[in-house]
PDB file of C-alpha atoms in Angstrom:
ATOM      1  CA  THR H 275      60.392 214.097  80.411  1.00 59.00           C
ATOM      2  CA  THR H 276      63.638 212.290  79.247  1.00 59.00           C
ATOM      3  CA  PHE H 277      64.950 212.718  75.720  1.00 56.00           C
ATOM      4  CA  THR H 278      67.220 210.348  73.964  1.00 58.00           C
ATOM      5  CA  TYR H 279      69.428 211.260  71.200  1.00 55.00           C
ATOM      6  CA  SER H 280      71.412 208.794  69.059  1.00 56.00           C
ATOM      7  CA  THR H 281      74.277 209.659  66.743  1.00 57.00           C
ATOM      8  CA  THR H 282      76.443 207.285  64.583  1.00 57.00           C
ATOM      9  CA  GLU H 283      80.193 207.832  64.491  1.00 58.00           C
ATOM     10  CA  GLN H 284      82.244 206.382  61.813  1.00 59.00           C
ATOM     11  CA  THR H 285      85.772 205.121  62.618  1.00 60.00           C
ATOM     12  CA  THR H 286      88.471 203.495  60.375  1.00 61.00           C
ATOM     13  CA  SER H 287      90.626 200.777  61.605  1.00 61.00           C
ATOM     14  CA  PRO H 288      94.355 200.801  60.825  1.00 64.00           C
ATOM     15  CA  PRO H 289      95.655 198.762  57.909  1.00 63.00           C
ATOM     16  CA  VAL H 290      96.091 195.074  58.576  1.00 60.00           C
ATOM     17  CA  THR H 291      99.341 193.592  57.312  1.00 61.00           C
ATOM     18  CA  THR H 292      98.596 190.669  54.904  1.00 56.00           C
ATOM     19  CA  PRO H 293     101.157 187.999  54.409  1.00 54.00           C
ATOM     20  CA  LEU H 294     103.209 188.096  51.107  1.00 52.00           C
ATOM     21  CA  SER H 295     101.552 186.070  48.407  1.00 50.00           C
ATOM     22  CA  THR H 296     103.941 183.842  46.237  1.00 50.00           C
ATOM     23  CA  ALA H 297     101.855 183.778  43.205  1.00 57.00           C
ATOM     24  CA  PRO H 298     101.323 185.409  40.737  1.00 63.00           C
ATOM     25  CA  PRO H 299     104.772 187.273  40.810  1.00 81.00           C
ATOM     26  CA  CYS H 300     105.083 190.891  40.419  1.00 93.00           C
ATOM     27  CA  PHE H 301     107.941 192.896  38.609  1.00 92.00           C
ATOM     28  CA  LYS H 302     110.263 195.524  39.571  1.00 93.00           C
ATOM     29  CA  GLU H 303     112.253 197.624  37.183  1.00 94.00           C
ATOM     30  CA  GLU H 304     115.951 197.554  37.786  1.00 96.00           C
ATOM     31  CA  CYS H 305     118.513 199.680  35.814  1.00 97.00           C
ATOM     32  CA  TYR H 306     122.152 199.674  35.290  1.00 97.00           C
ATOM     33  CA  TRP H 307     124.833 201.223  32.856  1.00 98.00           C
ATOM     34  CA  SER H 308     126.566 199.117  30.285  1.00 98.00           C
ATOM     35  CA  ARG H 309     130.330 199.105  29.628  1.00 98.00           C
ATOM     36  CA  TRP H 310     131.749 201.831  27.181  1.00 98.00           C
ATOM     37  CA  TYR H 311     131.688 200.742  23.754  1.00 99.00           C
ATOM     38  CA  ASP H 312     134.357 201.722  21.100  1.00 98.00           C
ATOM     39  CA  VAL H 313     134.355 199.563  18.000  1.00 98.00           C
ATOM     40  CA  SER H 314     135.317 202.267  15.461  1.00 97.00           C
ATOM     41  CA  TYR H 315     138.062 204.625  14.696  1.00 96.00           C
ATOM     42  CA  PRO H 316     137.586 207.636  12.372  1.00 96.00           C
ATOM     43  CA  GLY H 317     139.481 207.626   9.078  1.00 92.00           C
ATOM     44  CA  SER H 318     140.913 210.687   7.341  1.00 92.00           C
ATOM     45  CA  SER H 319     138.811 210.717   4.223  1.00 94.00           C
ATOM     46  CA  TYR H 320     136.092 213.344   3.669  1.00 92.00           C
ATOM     47  CA  ASP H 321     133.475 210.655   3.762  1.00 92.00           C
ATOM     48  CA  ASP H 322     134.872 208.746   6.564  1.00 96.00           C
ATOM     49  CA  GLY H 323     134.097 209.314  10.367  1.00 97.00           C
ATOM     50  CA  ASP H 324     133.394 207.292  13.624  1.00 98.00           C
ATOM     51  CA  PHE H 325     130.627 204.822  13.583  1.00 98.00           C
ATOM     52  CA  ASP H 326     129.897 203.174  16.819  1.00 98.00           C
ATOM     53  CA  THR H 327     126.463 202.092  15.791  1.00 98.00           C
ATOM     54  CA  ILE H 328     124.474 199.252  17.592  1.00 98.00           C
ATOM     55  CA  GLN H 329     124.783 197.081  14.480  1.00 97.00           C
ATOM     56  CA  ASN H 330     128.494 197.467  14.505  1.00 98.00           C
ATOM     57  CA  ILE H 331     128.775 197.013  18.194  1.00 98.00           C
ATOM     58  CA  LYS H 332     126.823 193.658  17.701  1.00 98.00           C
ATOM     59  CA  LYS H 333     129.043 192.742  14.746  1.00 97.00           C
ATOM     60  CA  LYS H 334     132.045 192.971  17.009  1.00 97.00           C
ATOM     61  CA  GLY H 335     130.493 190.362  19.408  1.00 97.00           C
ATOM     62  CA  TYR H 336     129.086 192.620  22.031  1.00 98.00           C
ATOM     63  CA  LYS H 337     125.785 192.070  23.468  1.00 96.00           C
ATOM     64  CA  VAL H 338     123.567 195.255  23.493  1.00 97.00           C
ATOM     65  CA  CYS H 339     120.594 195.477  25.843  1.00 97.00           C
ATOM     66  CA  ASP H 340     117.122 195.687  24.178  1.00 95.00           C
ATOM     67  CA  ASN H 341     115.374 197.996  26.690  1.00 95.00           C
ATOM     68  CA  ARG H 342     117.620 201.102  26.443  1.00 97.00           C
ATOM     69  CA  LYS H 343     116.430 203.983  28.662  1.00 97.00           C
ATOM     70  CA  SER H 344     119.187 206.532  27.860  1.00 98.00           C
ATOM     71  CA  VAL H 345     122.692 206.853  26.325  1.00 98.00           C
ATOM     72  CA  GLU H 346     125.934 208.775  26.929  1.00 98.00           C
ATOM     73  CA  CYS H 347     128.512 209.743  24.442  1.00 98.00           C
ATOM     74  CA  ARG H 348     131.931 211.190  25.033  1.00 98.00           C
ATOM     75  CA  ALA H 349     135.346 211.631  23.236  1.00 98.00           C
ATOM     76  CA  VAL H 350     137.974 209.265  24.341  1.00 98.00           C
ATOM     77  CA  ARG H 351     140.552 212.054  24.454  1.00 96.00           C
ATOM     78  CA  PHE H 352     138.132 214.260  26.545  1.00 97.00           C
ATOM     79  CA  PRO H 353     136.253 211.841  28.990  1.00 97.00           C
ATOM     80  CA  ASN H 354     135.139 214.631  31.389  1.00 97.00           C
ATOM     81  CA  THR H 355     133.975 217.061  28.739  1.00 97.00           C
ATOM     82  CA  PRO H 356     130.445 216.880  27.486  1.00 96.00           C
ATOM     83  CA  TYR H 357     130.511 216.236  23.809  1.00 96.00           C
ATOM     84  CA  PRO H 358     128.143 219.316  22.998  1.00 95.00           C
ATOM     85  CA  LEU H 359     131.018 221.505  24.108  1.00 96.00           C
ATOM     86  CA  LEU H 360     133.331 219.869  21.645  1.00 95.00           C
ATOM     87  CA  GLU H 361     131.413 221.674  18.930  1.00 94.00           C
ATOM     88  CA  GLN H 362     131.181 218.671  16.624  1.00 96.00           C
ATOM     89  CA  ASN H 363     127.937 217.476  15.006  1.00 97.00           C
ATOM     90  CA  ILE H 364     127.204 213.904  15.875  1.00 97.00           C
ATOM     91  CA  THR H 365     124.352 211.579  16.351  1.00 98.00           C
ATOM     92  CA  CYS H 366     124.066 210.088  19.755  1.00 98.00           C
ATOM     93  CA  ASN H 367     120.787 208.237  20.706  1.00 98.00           C
ATOM     94  CA  THR H 368     119.347 204.911  21.905  1.00 98.00           C
ATOM     95  CA  GLU H 369     118.010 203.729  18.449  1.00 97.00           C
ATOM     96  CA  GLU H 370     121.291 204.207  16.354  1.00 98.00           C
ATOM     97  CA  GLY H 371     124.196 204.573  18.730  1.00 98.00           C
ATOM     98  CA  LEU H 372     126.977 206.951  17.735  1.00 98.00           C
ATOM     99  CA  ILE H 373     127.413 208.339  14.217  1.00 98.00           C
ATOM    100  CA  CYS H 374     130.017 211.038  13.220  1.00 98.00           C
ATOM    101  CA  TYR H 375     130.931 212.285   9.670  1.00 97.00           C
ATOM    102  CA  ASN H 376     134.181 214.020   8.878  1.00 97.00           C
ATOM    103  CA  LYS H 377     132.380 216.150   6.287  1.00 95.00           C
ATOM    104  CA  ASP H 378     130.069 217.788   9.058  1.00 96.00           C
ATOM    105  CA  GLN H 379     133.053 218.891  11.149  1.00 95.00           C
ATOM    106  CA  LEU H 380     135.320 221.887  11.220  1.00 89.00           C
ATOM    107  CA  PRO H 381     138.216 220.985  11.000  1.00 78.00           C
ATOM    108  CA  PRO H 382     137.112 218.040   8.914  1.00 81.00           C
ATOM    109  CA  ILE H 383     137.689 215.081  11.095  1.00 93.00           C
ATOM    110  CA  CYS H 384     135.801 213.416  13.951  1.00 97.00           C
ATOM    111  CA  TYR H 385     137.235 212.665  17.310  1.00 97.00           C
ATOM    112  CA  ASN H 386     137.295 209.102  18.344  1.00 98.00           C
ATOM    113  CA  TYR H 387     134.051 208.628  20.449  1.00 98.00           C
ATOM    114  CA  GLU H 388     132.701 205.931  22.683  1.00 98.00           C
ATOM    115  CA  LEU H 389     129.263 205.367  24.215  1.00 98.00           C
ATOM    116  CA  ARG H 390     127.360 203.383  26.722  1.00 98.00           C
ATOM    117  CA  PHE H 391     123.557 202.637  27.399  1.00 99.00           C
ATOM    118  CA  LYS H 392     121.406 202.781  30.411  1.00 98.00           C
ATOM    119  CA  CYS H 393     119.750 199.251  30.445  1.00 98.00           C
ATOM    120  CA  CYS H 394     116.585 198.407  32.368  1.00 97.00           C
ATOM    121  CA  ILE H 395     115.019 194.969  33.101  1.00 95.00           C
ATOM    122  CA  ASN H 396     112.003 193.647  34.927  1.00 93.00           C
ATOM    123  CA  VAL H 397     112.931 191.313  37.889  1.00 93.00           C
ATOM    124  CA  PRO H 398     110.180 189.276  39.392  1.00 93.00           C
ATOM    125  CA  VAL H 399     109.535 190.056  43.048  1.00 92.00           C
ATOM    126  CA  PRO H 400     106.807 188.871  45.448  1.00 90.00           C
ATOM    127  CA  CYS H 401     103.691 191.013  45.330  1.00 88.00           C
ATOM    128  CA  GLU H 402     102.511 193.048  48.298  1.00 78.00           C
ATOM    129  CA  THR H 403      98.902 193.532  48.652  1.00 72.00           C
ATOM    130  CA  THR H 404      97.415 196.556  50.230  1.00 69.00           C
ATOM    131  CA  PRO H 405      94.630 195.792  52.592  1.00 66.00           C
ATOM    132  CA  GLN H 406      91.513 197.746  52.385  1.00 68.00           C
ATOM    133  CA  PRO H 407      90.635 199.675  55.546  1.00 68.00           C
ATOM    134  CA  THR H 408      87.838 198.115  57.574  1.00 66.00           C
ATOM    135  CA  THR H 409      84.968 200.561  58.563  1.00 64.00           C
ATOM    136  CA  ILE H 410      83.583 199.983  61.988  1.00 65.00           C
ATOM    137  CA  LEU H 411      80.395 201.664  62.871  1.00 63.00           C
ATOM    138  CA  SER H 412      79.985 202.653  66.650  1.00 60.00           C
ATOM    139  CA  SER H 413      76.891 204.080  68.187  1.00 58.00           C
ATOM    140  CA  THR H 414      76.755 206.649  70.822  1.00 61.00           C
ATOM    141  CA  SER H 415      73.730 207.571  72.860  1.00 59.00           C
ATOM    142  CA  PHE H 416      73.194 210.654  74.699  1.00 59.00           C
ATOM    143  CA  LYS H 417      70.432 210.862  77.421  1.00 60.00           C
ATOM    144  CA  GLU H 418      69.078 214.259  78.481  1.00 59.00           C
ATOM    145  CA  ILE H 419      67.862 214.337  82.062  1.00 60.00           C
ATOM    146  CA  PRO H 420      65.676 217.364  83.144  1.00 58.00           C
ATOM    147  CA  THR H 421      66.843 219.186  86.128  1.00 57.00           C
ATOM    148  CA  THR H 422      64.846 221.347  88.555  1.00 54.00           C
ATOM    149  CA  PRO H 423      65.460 225.003  88.194  1.00 53.00           C
ATOM    150  CA  HIS H 424      67.644 226.348  91.031  1.00 54.00           C
ATOM    151  CA  LEU H 425      65.825 228.561  93.448  1.00 51.00           C
ATOM    152  CA  GLN H 426      67.833 231.315  94.900  1.00 57.00           C
ATOM    153  CA  THR H 427      66.433 232.986  98.119  1.00 50.00           C
ATOM    154  CA  LYS H 428      67.647 236.559  98.774  1.00 57.00           C
ATOM    155  CA  HIS H 429      67.314 237.946 102.162  1.00 52.00           C
ATOM    156  CA  LYS H 430      67.092 241.777 102.524  1.00 57.00           C
ATOM    157  CA  THR H 431      68.435 243.012 105.691  1.00 54.00           C
ATOM    158  CA  THR H 432      67.111 246.535 106.900  1.00 53.00           C
ATOM    159  CA  THR H 433      69.022 248.423 109.461  1.00 53.00           C
ATOM    160  CA  THR H 434      66.928 250.644 111.643  1.00 52.00           C
ATOM    161  CA  SER H 435      68.650 253.499 113.530  1.00 53.00           C
ATOM    162  CA  THR H 436      66.844 254.820 116.595  1.00 53.00           C
ATOM    163  CA  VAL H 437      67.415 258.339 117.412  1.00 50.00           C
ATOM    164  CA  GLN H 438      67.287 258.956 121.058  1.00 58.00           C
ATOM    165  CA  PRO H 439      65.098 261.954 122.052  1.00 53.00           C
ATOM    166  CA  LYS H 440      66.570 264.927 123.225  1.00 56.00           C
ATOM    167  CA  THR H 441      66.234 265.464 126.908  1.00 50.00           C
ATOM    168  CA  GLU H 442      66.086 268.982 128.086  1.00 52.00           C
ATOM    169  CA  TYR H 443      67.358 269.678 131.538  1.00 51.00           C
ATOM    170  CA  ILE H 444      65.999 272.730 133.519  1.00 49.00           C
ATOM    171  CA  HIS H 445      68.228 274.003 136.126  1.00 50.00           C
ATOM    172  CA  THR H 446      66.650 276.352 138.443  1.00 47.00           C
ATOM    173  CA  ARG H 447      68.623 278.511 140.806  1.00 57.00           C
ATOM    174  CA  ILE H 448      67.025 280.827 143.303  1.00 49.00           C
ATOM    175  CA  THR H 449      68.550 283.806 144.381  1.00 50.00           C
ATOM    176  CA  THR H 450      67.434 285.998 147.163  1.00 49.00           C
ATOM    177  CA  LYS H 451      67.904 289.851 146.798  1.00 54.00           C
ATOM    178  CA  PRO H 452      66.954 291.819 149.950  1.00 52.00           C
ATOM    179  CA  THR H 453      64.862 294.929 149.292  1.00 50.00           C
ATOM    180  CA  THR H 454      64.491 297.483 151.866  1.00 49.00           C
ATOM    181  CA  HIS H 455      61.766 300.048 152.027  1.00 51.00           C
ATOM    182  CA  THR H 456      62.331 302.960 154.466  1.00 49.00           C
ATOM    183  CA  GLN H 457      59.439 305.247 155.304  1.00 51.00           C
ATOM    184  CA  LYS H 458      60.659 308.633 156.258  1.00 53.00           C
ATOM    185  CA  LYS H 459      57.306 309.774 157.937  1.00 51.00           C
ATOM    186  CA  PRO H 460      57.925 309.630 161.703  1.00 49.00           C
ATOM    187  CA  THR H 461      55.913 307.008 162.775  1.00 48.00           C
ATOM    188  CA  HIS H 462      56.157 304.494 165.224  1.00 49.00           C
ATOM    189  CA  THR H 463      55.761 301.805 162.695  1.00 46.00           C
ATOM    190  CA  PRO H 464      58.743 299.642 162.650  1.00 47.00           C
ATOM    191  CA  ALA H 465      60.771 299.393 159.549  1.00 46.00           C
ATOM    192  CA  ILE H 466      59.292 296.706 157.412  1.00 43.00           C
ATOM    193  CA  SER H 467      61.928 294.625 155.817  1.00 43.00           C
ATOM    194  CA  SER H 468      60.683 292.313 153.031  1.00 42.00           C
ATOM    195  CA  THR H 469      62.560 290.002 151.079  1.00 41.00           C
ATOM    196  CA  LEU H 470      61.987 289.718 147.426  1.00 42.00           C
ATOM    197  CA  MET H 471      62.646 286.432 145.955  1.00 47.00           C
ATOM    198  CA  THR H 472      63.476 286.326 142.418  1.00 43.00           C
ATOM    199  CA  ALA H 473      63.755 283.013 140.683  1.00 44.00           C
ATOM    200  CA  THR H 474      66.269 282.916 137.738  1.00 45.00           C
ATOM    201  CA  THR H 475      65.778 280.025 135.470  1.00 45.00           C
ATOM    202  CA  TYR H 476      68.646 278.655 133.377  1.00 47.00           C
ATOM    203  CA  SER H 477      67.862 276.180 130.619  1.00 45.00           C
ATOM    204  CA  SER H 478      70.562 273.791 129.148  1.00 46.00           C
ATOM    205  CA  THR H 479      69.884 271.223 126.550  1.00 45.00           C
ATOM    206  CA  THR H 480      71.873 267.964 126.329  1.00 47.00           C
ATOM    207  CA  SER H 481      71.642 266.034 123.119  1.00 48.00           C
ATOM    208  CA  THR H 482      72.089 262.354 123.138  1.00 46.00           C
ATOM    209  CA  SER H 483      73.273 260.777 119.802  1.00 48.00           C
ATOM    210  CA  PRO H 484      72.498 257.312 118.898  1.00 49.00           C
ATOM    211  CA  CYS H 485      75.219 254.882 119.592  1.00 42.00           C
TER     212      CYS H 485
END
């Protein structure tokens, strides 16, 4: 009997590069730092101070970007010192700019500050489309072929040992012992000599072992 099994394997083809489209355009954000602005110098009166606000910067004829991501403020005399370390209370943000009041300081006068903004703009660039992976279905078939069981024949070898029978050899030796009988009666009968034959039998056994 033949059995056939079928399975479906799903594979994903690598992304295909699509040529860039010219329309509609896409946008990429690019950021840069503006120049340092210093449009105000602090006065000596109690209610005076340093006011480098966005409004005053524009009044001086400078253009301030609209999309301001962050701001940096520093004292002109201490450009490498972060302003929080100067221990003066000032306002420094992207909405107003820089504001420092003498009345809020100890000693009662502001340093001369300057500021700059991090401006970001959207630049049109060609759009890159991400292709969707294409799904390909492939079919794999498996065929089962019955096989005949393997027959294994075992041979049993029997070793037979033959024991040779024992052979007994009988050696016979005949010895002759003369026996003489003498009659003392005075007769005329001649002496009769007889010979007594005695048979002595020796038995020896020789065993033969199997080779």
